[in-house]
Amino acid sequence: MTKLLKNALVAAIVLFPATALAECTCEAEEGDRDKTLALKYKLAALASILAAGAAGVCLPVLAKWVPALSPERSLFFVVKAFAAGVILSTGFIHVLPDAFESLTSPCIPEHPWGDFPFTGFVAMLAAIGTLMVDTYATSYYGRRSRVKSEGGDEERAVGAHTHAVHGHAHGPVSVNAGSGDTELLRHRVISQVLELGIIVHSVIIGIALGASESPKTIKPLIAALTFHQFFEGIGLGGCIAQAKFDARAVAIMAIFFSLTTPVGIAIGIGITNIYSETSPTALIVEGVFNSASAGILIYMALVDLLSADFMSPKLQNNGKLQLGANLSLLIGAGCMSLLAKWA
């Protein structure tokens, strides 16, 4: 009896790793493949995500004609906190775990990908790179606005003609760029970098959905990605509204954002026959780009969206507004966390 137990134990020790390895394969799961039905779902997803993205990004931009939603009002801070929560949750809960999954997959070479935590490393580099771009761009625009301001002061000093009796002046008057212009230009940098971070992972999500041939996989993603794109659009639209771009630039940025995931889906549909989600190349590219996207989104949400508003005198001196903004932040992060479960 003892011998029999020993043999059983040895067999279990020898066979268990083999069984575990046998279950962990790099072959794409066949599942319930149905190309015709999958294509219908993909086209539905393309239209739905396109409409949701356009609506989300345009909503804050069009809201500037609604007095209650102007950037100077308290409600704008609350809405922006919600959008920042969505973007922060997207980086931490949705994009970063996907990157970890890709770069720790058994389907990619153990060396060097298993020897070093590349996911966190790439995300960190992306966050530092975003900080550098943010800093240098703000510094550049600040210097340029000061030069412009000084030039305007000189112009006023030379060209002004003062009438002491009437107490008024004639002559060329320049608009002082000052700190207001610097802040405006900084908002423009923020919106452009944020859009870059969103676009990277939106295209990757679109390609993955478009390349799938399983209706069971695609169907729940339609609703999840539709809401995902809508909420991200609100976050980006809020930054665009604060940056006060001209109508042409706003239209270009809104269209570009709205088309990213649908274009990714179209690319995925086109490469369905040659794309393999378990190939080492696909996993490494997805993992690296998702890591970089996560780093950008997390930095932008914490530093440029939340810190700037939550440390502002308007919020610091208003307890009710603080409470509302914090609750809005938590609700936004919670909504996107729940959507990540479906996606």
mmCIF file of C-alpha atoms in Angstrom:
data_model
loop_
_atom_site.group_PDB
_atom_site.id
_atom_site.type_symbol
_atom_site.label_atom_id
_atom_site.label_comp_id
_atom_site.label_asym_id
_atom_site.label_seq_id
_atom_site.Cartn_x
_atom_site.Cartn_y
_atom_site.Cartn_z
ATOM 1 C CA MET A 1 0.000 0.000 0.000
ATOM 2 C CA THR A 2 2.844 2.366 0.884
ATOM 3 C CA LYS A 3 4.579 1.557 -2.380
ATOM 4 C CA LEU A 4 1.372 2.261 -4.282
ATOM 5 C CA LEU A 5 1.054 5.690 -2.614
ATOM 6 C CA LYS A 6 4.682 6.496 -3.408
ATOM 7 C CA ASN A 7 4.135 5.578 -7.064
ATOM 8 C CA ALA A 8 0.992 7.713 -7.183
ATOM 9 C CA LEU A 9 2.852 10.651 -5.621
ATOM 10 C CA VAL A 10 5.728 10.371 -8.098
ATOM 11 C CA ALA A 11 3.271 10.142 -10.975
ATOM 12 C CA ALA A 12 1.453 13.257 -9.766
ATOM 13 C CA ILE A 13 4.698 15.222 -9.432
ATOM 14 C CA VAL A 14 5.870 14.209 -12.892
ATOM 15 C CA LEU A 15 2.564 14.545 -14.723
ATOM 16 C CA PHE A 16 1.154 17.720 -13.145
ATOM 17 C CA PRO A 17 3.642 20.155 -14.753
ATOM 18 C CA ALA A 18 3.125 18.447 -18.093
ATOM 19 C CA THR A 19 -0.639 18.821 -17.726
ATOM 20 C CA ALA A 20 -0.288 22.496 -16.811
ATOM 21 C CA LEU A 21 1.945 23.116 -19.790
ATOM 22 C CA ALA A 22 -0.441 21.249 -22.054
ATOM 23 C CA GLU A 23 -3.264 23.580 -20.982
ATOM 24 C CA CYS A 24 -1.141 26.662 -21.674
ATOM 25 C CA THR A 25 -0.915 26.750 -25.449
ATOM 26 C CA CYS A 26 -0.259 29.517 -27.909
ATOM 27 C CA GLU A 27 -2.872 28.387 -30.347
ATOM 28 C CA ALA A 28 -5.830 30.703 -30.919
ATOM 29 C CA GLU A 29 -8.987 29.255 -29.419
ATOM 30 C CA GLU A 30 -11.427 27.985 -32.017
ATOM 31 C CA GLY A 31 -14.491 28.678 -29.842
ATOM 32 C CA ASP A 32 -17.647 29.427 -31.814
ATOM 33 C CA ARG A 33 -16.167 30.945 -34.967
ATOM 34 C CA ASP A 34 -18.754 32.310 -37.375
ATOM 35 C CA LYS A 35 -17.280 34.758 -39.872
ATOM 36 C CA THR A 36 -20.631 35.967 -41.240
ATOM 37 C CA LEU A 37 -22.212 36.673 -37.862
ATOM 38 C CA ALA A 38 -18.948 38.071 -36.494
ATOM 39 C CA LEU A 39 -18.754 40.515 -39.418
ATOM 40 C CA LYS A 40 -22.286 41.767 -38.662
ATOM 41 C CA TYR A 41 -21.324 42.386 -35.039
ATOM 42 C CA LYS A 42 -18.127 44.153 -36.122
ATOM 43 C CA LEU A 43 -20.030 46.518 -38.407
ATOM 44 C CA ALA A 44 -22.517 47.212 -35.608
ATOM 45 C CA ALA A 45 -19.606 47.890 -33.237
ATOM 46 C CA LEU A 46 -17.971 50.206 -35.776
ATOM 47 C CA ALA A 47 -21.119 52.341 -36.155
ATOM 48 C CA SER A 48 -21.930 52.334 -32.436
ATOM 49 C CA ILE A 49 -18.406 53.259 -31.290
ATOM 50 C CA LEU A 50 -18.098 55.955 -33.968
ATOM 51 C CA ALA A 51 -21.350 57.607 -32.845
ATOM 52 C CA ALA A 52 -20.474 57.319 -29.127
ATOM 53 C CA GLY A 53 -16.980 58.744 -29.596
ATOM 54 C CA ALA A 54 -18.261 61.687 -31.636
ATOM 55 C CA ALA A 55 -21.020 62.421 -29.111
ATOM 56 C CA GLY A 56 -18.646 62.190 -26.133
ATOM 57 C CA VAL A 57 -15.930 64.468 -27.513
ATOM 58 C CA CYS A 58 -18.417 67.028 -28.888
ATOM 59 C CA LEU A 59 -20.538 67.279 -25.731
ATOM 60 C CA PRO A 60 -18.099 69.388 -23.627
ATOM 61 C CA VAL A 61 -17.128 71.455 -26.671
ATOM 62 C CA LEU A 62 -20.744 72.323 -27.491
ATOM 63 C CA ALA A 63 -21.496 72.882 -23.801
ATOM 64 C CA LYS A 64 -19.602 76.191 -23.896
ATOM 65 C CA TRP A 65 -22.834 77.675 -25.220
ATOM 66 C CA VAL A 66 -24.583 76.433 -22.060
ATOM 67 C CA PRO A 67 -23.801 78.972 -19.295
ATOM 68 C CA ALA A 68 -24.000 76.354 -16.501
ATOM 69 C CA LEU A 69 -21.245 74.282 -18.163
ATOM 70 C CA SER A 70 -18.764 77.063 -18.900
ATOM 71 C CA PRO A 71 -15.219 76.444 -17.542
ATOM 72 C CA GLU A 72 -15.695 79.197 -14.947
ATOM 73 C CA ARG A 73 -18.689 77.462 -13.322
ATOM 74 C CA SER A 74 -18.491 74.892 -10.518
ATOM 75 C CA LEU A 75 -20.366 72.250 -12.508
ATOM 76 C CA PHE A 76 -17.550 72.169 -15.059
ATOM 77 C CA PHE A 77 -15.095 71.134 -12.305
ATOM 78 C CA VAL A 78 -17.414 68.291 -11.291
ATOM 79 C CA VAL A 79 -17.831 67.036 -14.883
ATOM 80 C CA LYS A 80 -14.087 67.294 -15.511
ATOM 81 C CA ALA A 81 -13.378 65.285 -12.320
ATOM 82 C CA PHE A 82 -15.690 62.530 -13.597
ATOM 83 C CA ALA A 83 -13.872 62.479 -16.942
ATOM 84 C CA ALA A 84 -10.480 62.399 -15.195
ATOM 85 C CA GLY A 85 -11.671 59.416 -13.133
ATOM 86 C CA VAL A 86 -12.623 57.640 -16.361
ATOM 87 C CA ILE A 87 -9.194 58.276 -17.890
ATOM 88 C CA LEU A 88 -7.337 57.294 -14.699
ATOM 89 C CA SER A 89 -9.300 54.049 -14.437
ATOM 90 C CA THR A 90 -8.700 53.351 -18.127
ATOM 91 C CA GLY A 91 -4.953 53.538 -17.546
ATOM 92 C CA PHE A 92 -4.832 51.497 -14.319
ATOM 93 C CA ILE A 93 -7.694 48.995 -14.764
ATOM 94 C CA HIS A 94 -8.023 48.509 -18.497
ATOM 95 C CA VAL A 95 -4.803 49.265 -20.377
ATOM 96 C CA LEU A 96 -2.036 48.395 -17.889
ATOM 97 C CA PRO A 97 -3.379 44.878 -17.031
ATOM 98 C CA ASP A 98 -3.676 44.144 -20.768
ATOM 99 C CA ALA A 99 -0.050 45.168 -21.188
ATOM 100 C CA PHE A 100 1.024 42.911 -18.298
ATOM 101 C CA GLU A 101 -0.905 40.024 -19.819
ATOM 102 C CA SER A 102 0.724 40.498 -23.222
ATOM 103 C CA LEU A 103 4.313 40.891 -21.981
ATOM 104 C CA THR A 104 4.113 37.990 -19.501
ATOM 105 C CA SER A 105 2.479 35.578 -21.945
ATOM 106 C CA PRO A 106 4.119 32.140 -22.310
ATOM 107 C CA CYS A 107 3.847 32.665 -26.068
ATOM 108 C CA ILE A 108 6.680 35.215 -26.169
ATOM 109 C CA PRO A 109 10.373 34.371 -25.612
ATOM 110 C CA GLU A 110 11.367 33.955 -21.984
ATOM 111 C CA HIS A 111 14.532 35.973 -22.651
ATOM 112 C CA PRO A 112 14.555 38.920 -22.338
ATOM 113 C CA TRP A 113 10.819 39.439 -21.687
ATOM 114 C CA GLY A 114 10.722 37.190 -18.630
ATOM 115 C CA ASP A 115 13.891 38.592 -17.113
ATOM 116 C CA PHE A 116 12.725 42.160 -16.490
ATOM 117 C CA PRO A 117 9.373 43.904 -15.707
ATOM 118 C CA PHE A 118 9.134 45.649 -19.080
ATOM 119 C CA THR A 119 5.483 46.643 -18.624
ATOM 120 C CA GLY A 120 6.111 48.899 -15.654
ATOM 121 C CA PHE A 121 9.406 50.098 -17.152
ATOM 122 C CA VAL A 122 7.804 51.238 -20.435
ATOM 123 C CA ALA A 123 4.882 52.841 -18.568
ATOM 124 C CA MET A 124 7.353 54.725 -16.355
ATOM 125 C CA LEU A 125 9.361 55.931 -19.363
ATOM 126 C CA ALA A 126 6.157 57.071 -21.078
ATOM 127 C CA ALA A 127 5.092 59.021 -17.970
ATOM 128 C CA ILE A 128 8.549 60.654 -17.690
ATOM 129 C CA GLY A 129 8.511 61.446 -21.411
ATOM 130 C CA THR A 130 5.085 63.051 -21.051
ATOM 131 C CA LEU A 131 6.384 65.133 -18.138
ATOM 132 C CA MET A 132 9.304 66.327 -20.270
ATOM 133 C CA VAL A 133 7.057 67.240 -23.203
ATOM 134 C CA ASP A 134 4.663 68.994 -20.825
ATOM 135 C CA THR A 135 7.476 70.930 -19.134
ATOM 136 C CA TYR A 136 9.386 71.963 -22.248
ATOM 137 C CA ALA A 137 6.254 72.904 -24.194
ATOM 138 C CA THR A 138 4.947 75.023 -21.316
ATOM 139 C CA SER A 139 8.365 76.672 -20.916
ATOM 140 C CA TYR A 140 8.619 77.381 -24.649
ATOM 141 C CA TYR A 141 5.157 78.894 -24.912
ATOM 142 C CA GLY A 142 5.733 80.867 -21.714
ATOM 143 C CA ARG A 143 8.920 82.450 -23.096
ATOM 144 C CA ARG A 144 7.214 83.192 -26.403
ATOM 145 C CA SER A 145 4.248 84.860 -24.711
ATOM 146 C CA ARG A 146 6.575 86.984 -22.534
ATOM 147 C CA VAL A 147 8.510 88.161 -25.601
ATOM 148 C CA LYS A 148 5.238 89.011 -27.303
ATOM 149 C CA SER A 149 4.065 90.861 -24.201
ATOM 150 C CA GLU A 150 7.286 92.888 -23.936
ATOM 151 C CA GLY A 151 7.059 93.782 -27.620
ATOM 152 C CA GLY A 152 3.512 94.996 -27.076
ATOM 153 C CA ASP A 153 4.571 97.159 -24.124
ATOM 154 C CA GLU A 154 7.303 98.820 -26.190
ATOM 155 C CA GLU A 155 4.859 99.404 -29.023
ATOM 156 C CA ARG A 156 2.393 101.097 -26.672
ATOM 157 C CA ALA A 157 5.158 103.261 -25.158
ATOM 158 C CA VAL A 158 6.305 104.522 -28.591
ATOM 159 C CA GLY A 159 2.946 104.867 -30.336
ATOM 160 C CA ALA A 160 0.687 106.188 -27.583
ATOM 161 C CA HIS A 161 -0.345 109.819 -27.748
ATOM 162 C CA THR A 162 -1.723 111.044 -24.418
ATOM 163 C CA HIS A 163 -4.099 113.958 -24.027
ATOM 164 C CA ALA A 164 -3.788 115.220 -20.461
ATOM 165 C CA VAL A 165 -6.877 117.410 -20.691
ATOM 166 C CA HIS A 166 -9.267 114.746 -21.875
ATOM 167 C CA GLY A 167 -7.578 111.920 -19.970
ATOM 168 C CA HIS A 168 -7.443 109.399 -22.823
ATOM 169 C CA ALA A 169 -4.852 107.982 -25.217
ATOM 170 C CA HIS A 170 -4.627 107.255 -28.957
ATOM 171 C CA GLY A 171 -2.223 104.813 -30.604
ATOM 172 C CA PRO A 172 -1.616 101.146 -31.349
ATOM 173 C CA VAL A 173 -2.689 98.895 -28.477
ATOM 174 C CA SER A 174 -1.432 95.312 -28.186
ATOM 175 C CA VAL A 175 -3.034 92.553 -26.209
ATOM 176 C CA ASN A 176 -0.930 91.453 -23.286
ATOM 177 C CA ALA A 177 -0.286 87.738 -23.622
ATOM 178 C CA GLY A 178 0.701 87.298 -19.962
ATOM 179 C CA SER A 179 0.014 84.290 -17.819
ATOM 180 C CA GLY A 180 -3.471 83.820 -19.303
ATOM 181 C CA ASP A 181 -2.025 82.976 -22.724
ATOM 182 C CA THR A 182 0.569 80.678 -21.148
ATOM 183 C CA GLU A 183 -2.160 78.764 -19.334
ATOM 184 C CA LEU A 184 -4.218 78.554 -22.525
ATOM 185 C CA LEU A 185 -1.259 77.212 -24.499
ATOM 186 C CA ARG A 186 -0.563 74.693 -21.760
ATOM 187 C CA HIS A 187 -4.144 73.424 -22.029
ATOM 188 C CA ARG A 188 -3.528 72.944 -25.747
ATOM 189 C CA VAL A 189 -0.427 70.858 -25.058
ATOM 190 C CA ILE A 190 -2.380 68.799 -22.505
ATOM 191 C CA SER A 191 -5.228 68.070 -24.916
ATOM 192 C CA GLN A 192 -2.854 67.003 -27.707
ATOM 193 C CA VAL A 193 -0.764 64.688 -25.511
ATOM 194 C CA LEU A 194 -3.910 63.221 -23.953
ATOM 195 C CA GLU A 195 -5.370 62.520 -27.374
ATOM 196 C CA LEU A 196 -2.132 60.739 -28.340
ATOM 197 C CA GLY A 197 -2.382 58.454 -25.299
ATOM 198 C CA ILE A 198 -6.033 57.651 -25.992
ATOM 199 C CA ILE A 199 -5.469 57.040 -29.697
ATOM 200 C CA VAL A 200 -2.704 54.465 -29.140
ATOM 201 C CA HIS A 201 -4.789 52.048 -27.101
ATOM 202 C CA SER A 202 -8.011 52.793 -29.056
ATOM 203 C CA VAL A 203 -6.411 51.594 -32.281
ATOM 204 C CA ILE A 204 -5.074 48.452 -30.561
ATOM 205 C CA ILE A 205 -8.524 47.671 -29.100
ATOM 206 C CA GLY A 206 -10.092 48.189 -32.516
ATOM 207 C CA ILE A 207 -7.644 45.866 -34.269
ATOM 208 C CA ALA A 208 -8.185 43.133 -31.673
ATOM 209 C CA LEU A 209 -11.967 43.381 -32.033
ATOM 210 C CA GLY A 210 -11.846 43.533 -35.825
ATOM 211 C CA ALA A 211 -9.565 40.503 -36.091
ATOM 212 C CA SER A 212 -11.752 38.316 -33.859
ATOM 213 C CA GLU A 213 -14.082 35.805 -35.523
ATOM 214 C CA SER A 214 -15.978 34.790 -32.401
ATOM 215 C CA PRO A 215 -19.437 36.395 -32.031
ATOM 216 C CA LYS A 216 -19.411 35.368 -28.354
ATOM 217 C CA THR A 217 -16.288 37.518 -27.837
ATOM 218 C CA ILE A 218 -17.428 40.490 -29.927
ATOM 219 C CA LYS A 219 -21.014 40.840 -28.666
ATOM 220 C CA PRO A 220 -20.286 41.982 -25.064
ATOM 221 C CA LEU A 221 -17.487 44.232 -26.311
ATOM 222 C CA ILE A 222 -19.895 46.350 -28.364
ATOM 223 C CA ALA A 223 -21.661 47.841 -25.321
ATOM 224 C CA ALA A 224 -18.492 48.023 -23.211
ATOM 225 C CA LEU A 225 -16.406 49.814 -25.855
ATOM 226 C CA THR A 226 -19.285 52.121 -26.807
ATOM 227 C CA PHE A 227 -19.517 53.457 -23.242
ATOM 228 C CA HIS A 228 -15.723 53.385 -22.960
ATOM 229 C CA GLN A 229 -15.328 55.606 -26.014
ATOM 230 C CA PHE A 230 -18.122 57.940 -24.897
ATOM 231 C CA PHE A 231 -16.601 58.565 -21.457
ATOM 232 C CA GLU A 232 -13.096 59.014 -22.839
ATOM 233 C CA GLY A 233 -14.519 61.452 -25.364
ATOM 234 C CA ILE A 234 -15.986 63.528 -22.531
ATOM 235 C CA GLY A 235 -12.563 63.693 -20.867
ATOM 236 C CA LEU A 236 -10.788 64.721 -24.043
ATOM 237 C CA GLY A 237 -13.574 67.123 -25.032
ATOM 238 C CA GLY A 238 -13.270 68.900 -21.679
ATOM 239 C CA CYS A 239 -9.555 69.525 -22.294
ATOM 240 C CA ILE A 240 -10.241 70.720 -25.846
ATOM 241 C CA ALA A 241 -12.913 73.110 -24.554
ATOM 242 C CA GLN A 242 -10.496 74.625 -22.029
ATOM 243 C CA ALA A 243 -7.774 74.973 -24.675
ATOM 244 C CA LYS A 244 -10.065 77.210 -26.790
ATOM 245 C CA PHE A 245 -8.845 75.971 -30.165
ATOM 246 C CA ASP A 246 -10.331 77.523 -33.288
ATOM 247 C CA ALA A 247 -13.251 75.718 -34.934
ATOM 248 C CA ARG A 248 -11.047 74.005 -37.540
ATOM 249 C CA ALA A 249 -8.652 72.546 -34.954
ATOM 250 C CA VAL A 250 -11.546 71.381 -32.757
ATOM 251 C CA ALA A 251 -13.164 69.641 -35.735
ATOM 252 C CA ILE A 252 -9.905 67.912 -36.701
ATOM 253 C CA MET A 253 -9.227 66.677 -33.146
ATOM 254 C CA ALA A 254 -12.837 65.504 -32.658
ATOM 255 C CA ILE A 255 -12.903 63.657 -35.983
ATOM 256 C CA PHE A 256 -9.482 62.122 -35.358
ATOM 257 C CA PHE A 257 -10.546 60.816 -31.933
ATOM 258 C CA SER A 258 -13.906 59.535 -33.199
ATOM 259 C CA LEU A 259 -12.303 57.563 -36.025
ATOM 260 C CA THR A 260 -9.464 55.860 -34.111
ATOM 261 C CA THR A 261 -11.284 52.764 -32.824
ATOM 262 C CA PRO A 262 -13.458 52.356 -35.973
ATOM 263 C CA VAL A 263 -10.322 52.564 -38.130
ATOM 264 C CA GLY A 264 -8.696 49.960 -35.880
ATOM 265 C CA ILE A 265 -11.742 47.712 -36.365
ATOM 266 C CA ALA A 266 -11.529 48.172 -40.132
ATOM 267 C CA ILE A 267 -7.819 47.278 -40.075
ATOM 268 C CA GLY A 268 -8.613 44.214 -37.941
ATOM 269 C CA ILE A 269 -11.282 43.080 -40.415
ATOM 270 C CA GLY A 270 -8.784 43.477 -43.262
ATOM 271 C CA ILE A 271 -6.057 41.416 -41.586
ATOM 272 C CA THR A 272 -8.302 38.741 -40.041
ATOM 273 C CA ASN A 273 -6.748 35.961 -42.105
ATOM 274 C CA ILE A 274 -3.133 36.835 -41.285
ATOM 275 C CA TYR A 275 -3.432 38.262 -37.766
ATOM 276 C CA SER A 276 -2.894 35.990 -34.789
ATOM 277 C CA GLU A 277 -3.536 37.426 -31.341
ATOM 278 C CA THR A 278 -1.213 34.819 -29.830
ATOM 279 C CA SER A 279 1.781 35.415 -32.118
ATOM 280 C CA PRO A 280 4.898 36.688 -30.283
ATOM 281 C CA THR A 281 5.175 39.767 -32.510
ATOM 282 C CA ALA A 282 1.554 40.800 -31.940
ATOM 283 C CA LEU A 283 1.812 40.281 -28.174
ATOM 284 C CA ILE A 284 5.067 42.248 -27.847
ATOM 285 C CA VAL A 285 3.823 45.176 -29.985
ATOM 286 C CA GLU A 286 0.490 45.299 -28.132
ATOM 287 C CA GLY A 287 2.195 45.029 -24.747
ATOM 288 C CA VAL A 288 4.733 47.791 -25.390
ATOM 289 C CA PHE A 289 2.179 50.204 -26.900
ATOM 290 C CA ASN A 290 -0.372 49.505 -24.163
ATOM 291 C CA SER A 291 2.301 50.091 -21.509
ATOM 292 C CA ALA A 292 3.244 53.430 -23.054
ATOM 293 C CA SER A 293 -0.422 54.392 -23.389
ATOM 294 C CA ALA A 294 -1.070 53.519 -19.735
ATOM 295 C CA GLY A 295 1.863 55.659 -18.583
ATOM 296 C CA ILE A 296 0.630 58.647 -20.604
ATOM 297 C CA LEU A 297 -2.985 58.316 -19.419
ATOM 298 C CA ILE A 298 -2.070 57.897 -15.743
ATOM 299 C CA TYR A 299 0.271 60.895 -15.809
ATOM 300 C CA MET A 300 -2.236 63.098 -17.645
ATOM 301 C CA ALA A 301 -5.106 62.143 -15.326
ATOM 302 C CA LEU A 302 -3.188 62.677 -12.084
ATOM 303 C CA VAL A 303 -1.011 65.671 -12.951
ATOM 304 C CA ASP A 304 -2.690 67.693 -15.680
ATOM 305 C CA LEU A 305 -6.369 66.976 -15.045
ATOM 306 C CA LEU A 306 -6.755 66.294 -11.315
ATOM 307 C CA SER A 307 -3.856 68.049 -9.600
ATOM 308 C CA ALA A 308 -4.338 71.352 -11.434
ATOM 309 C CA ASP A 309 -8.032 71.531 -10.535
ATOM 310 C CA PHE A 310 -7.996 69.989 -7.062
ATOM 311 C CA MET A 311 -5.203 72.332 -5.904
ATOM 312 C CA SER A 312 -6.773 75.444 -7.412
ATOM 313 C CA PRO A 313 -8.051 78.193 -5.050
ATOM 314 C CA LYS A 314 -11.587 77.791 -6.438
ATOM 315 C CA LEU A 315 -11.779 74.191 -5.216
ATOM 316 C CA GLN A 316 -9.690 74.668 -2.069
ATOM 317 C CA ASN A 317 -11.982 77.439 -0.798
ATOM 318 C CA ASN A 318 -15.270 75.639 -1.488
ATOM 319 C CA GLY A 319 -16.045 72.602 0.687
ATOM 320 C CA LYS A 320 -19.186 71.623 -1.238
ATOM 321 C CA LEU A 321 -17.349 71.785 -4.550
ATOM 322 C CA GLN A 322 -14.537 69.649 -3.095
ATOM 323 C CA LEU A 323 -17.035 67.000 -2.015
ATOM 324 C CA GLY A 324 -18.815 67.063 -5.362
ATOM 325 C CA ALA A 325 -15.555 66.792 -7.324
ATOM 326 C CA ASN A 326 -14.296 63.898 -5.182
ATOM 327 C CA LEU A 327 -17.566 61.987 -5.529
ATOM 328 C CA SER A 328 -17.587 62.642 -9.272
ATOM 329 C CA LEU A 329 -13.989 61.372 -9.528
ATOM 330 C CA LEU A 330 -14.873 58.147 -7.699
ATOM 331 C CA ILE A 331 -18.018 57.592 -9.797
ATOM 332 C CA GLY A 332 -16.083 58.094 -13.040
ATOM 333 C CA ALA A 333 -13.334 55.691 -11.959
ATOM 334 C CA GLY A 334 -15.926 53.164 -10.770
ATOM 335 C CA CYS A 335 -17.916 53.267 -14.016
ATOM 336 C CA MET A 336 -14.837 52.583 -16.122
ATOM 337 C CA SER A 337 -13.710 49.842 -13.736
ATOM 338 C CA LEU A 338 -17.025 48.047 -14.214
ATOM 339 C CA LEU A 339 -16.767 48.426 -17.987
ATOM 340 C CA ALA A 340 -13.262 46.939 -17.901
ATOM 341 C CA LYS A 341 -14.812 43.762 -16.472
ATOM 342 C CA TRP A 342 -16.962 43.378 -19.591
ATOM 343 C CA ALA A 343 -14.187 44.356 -21.978
#
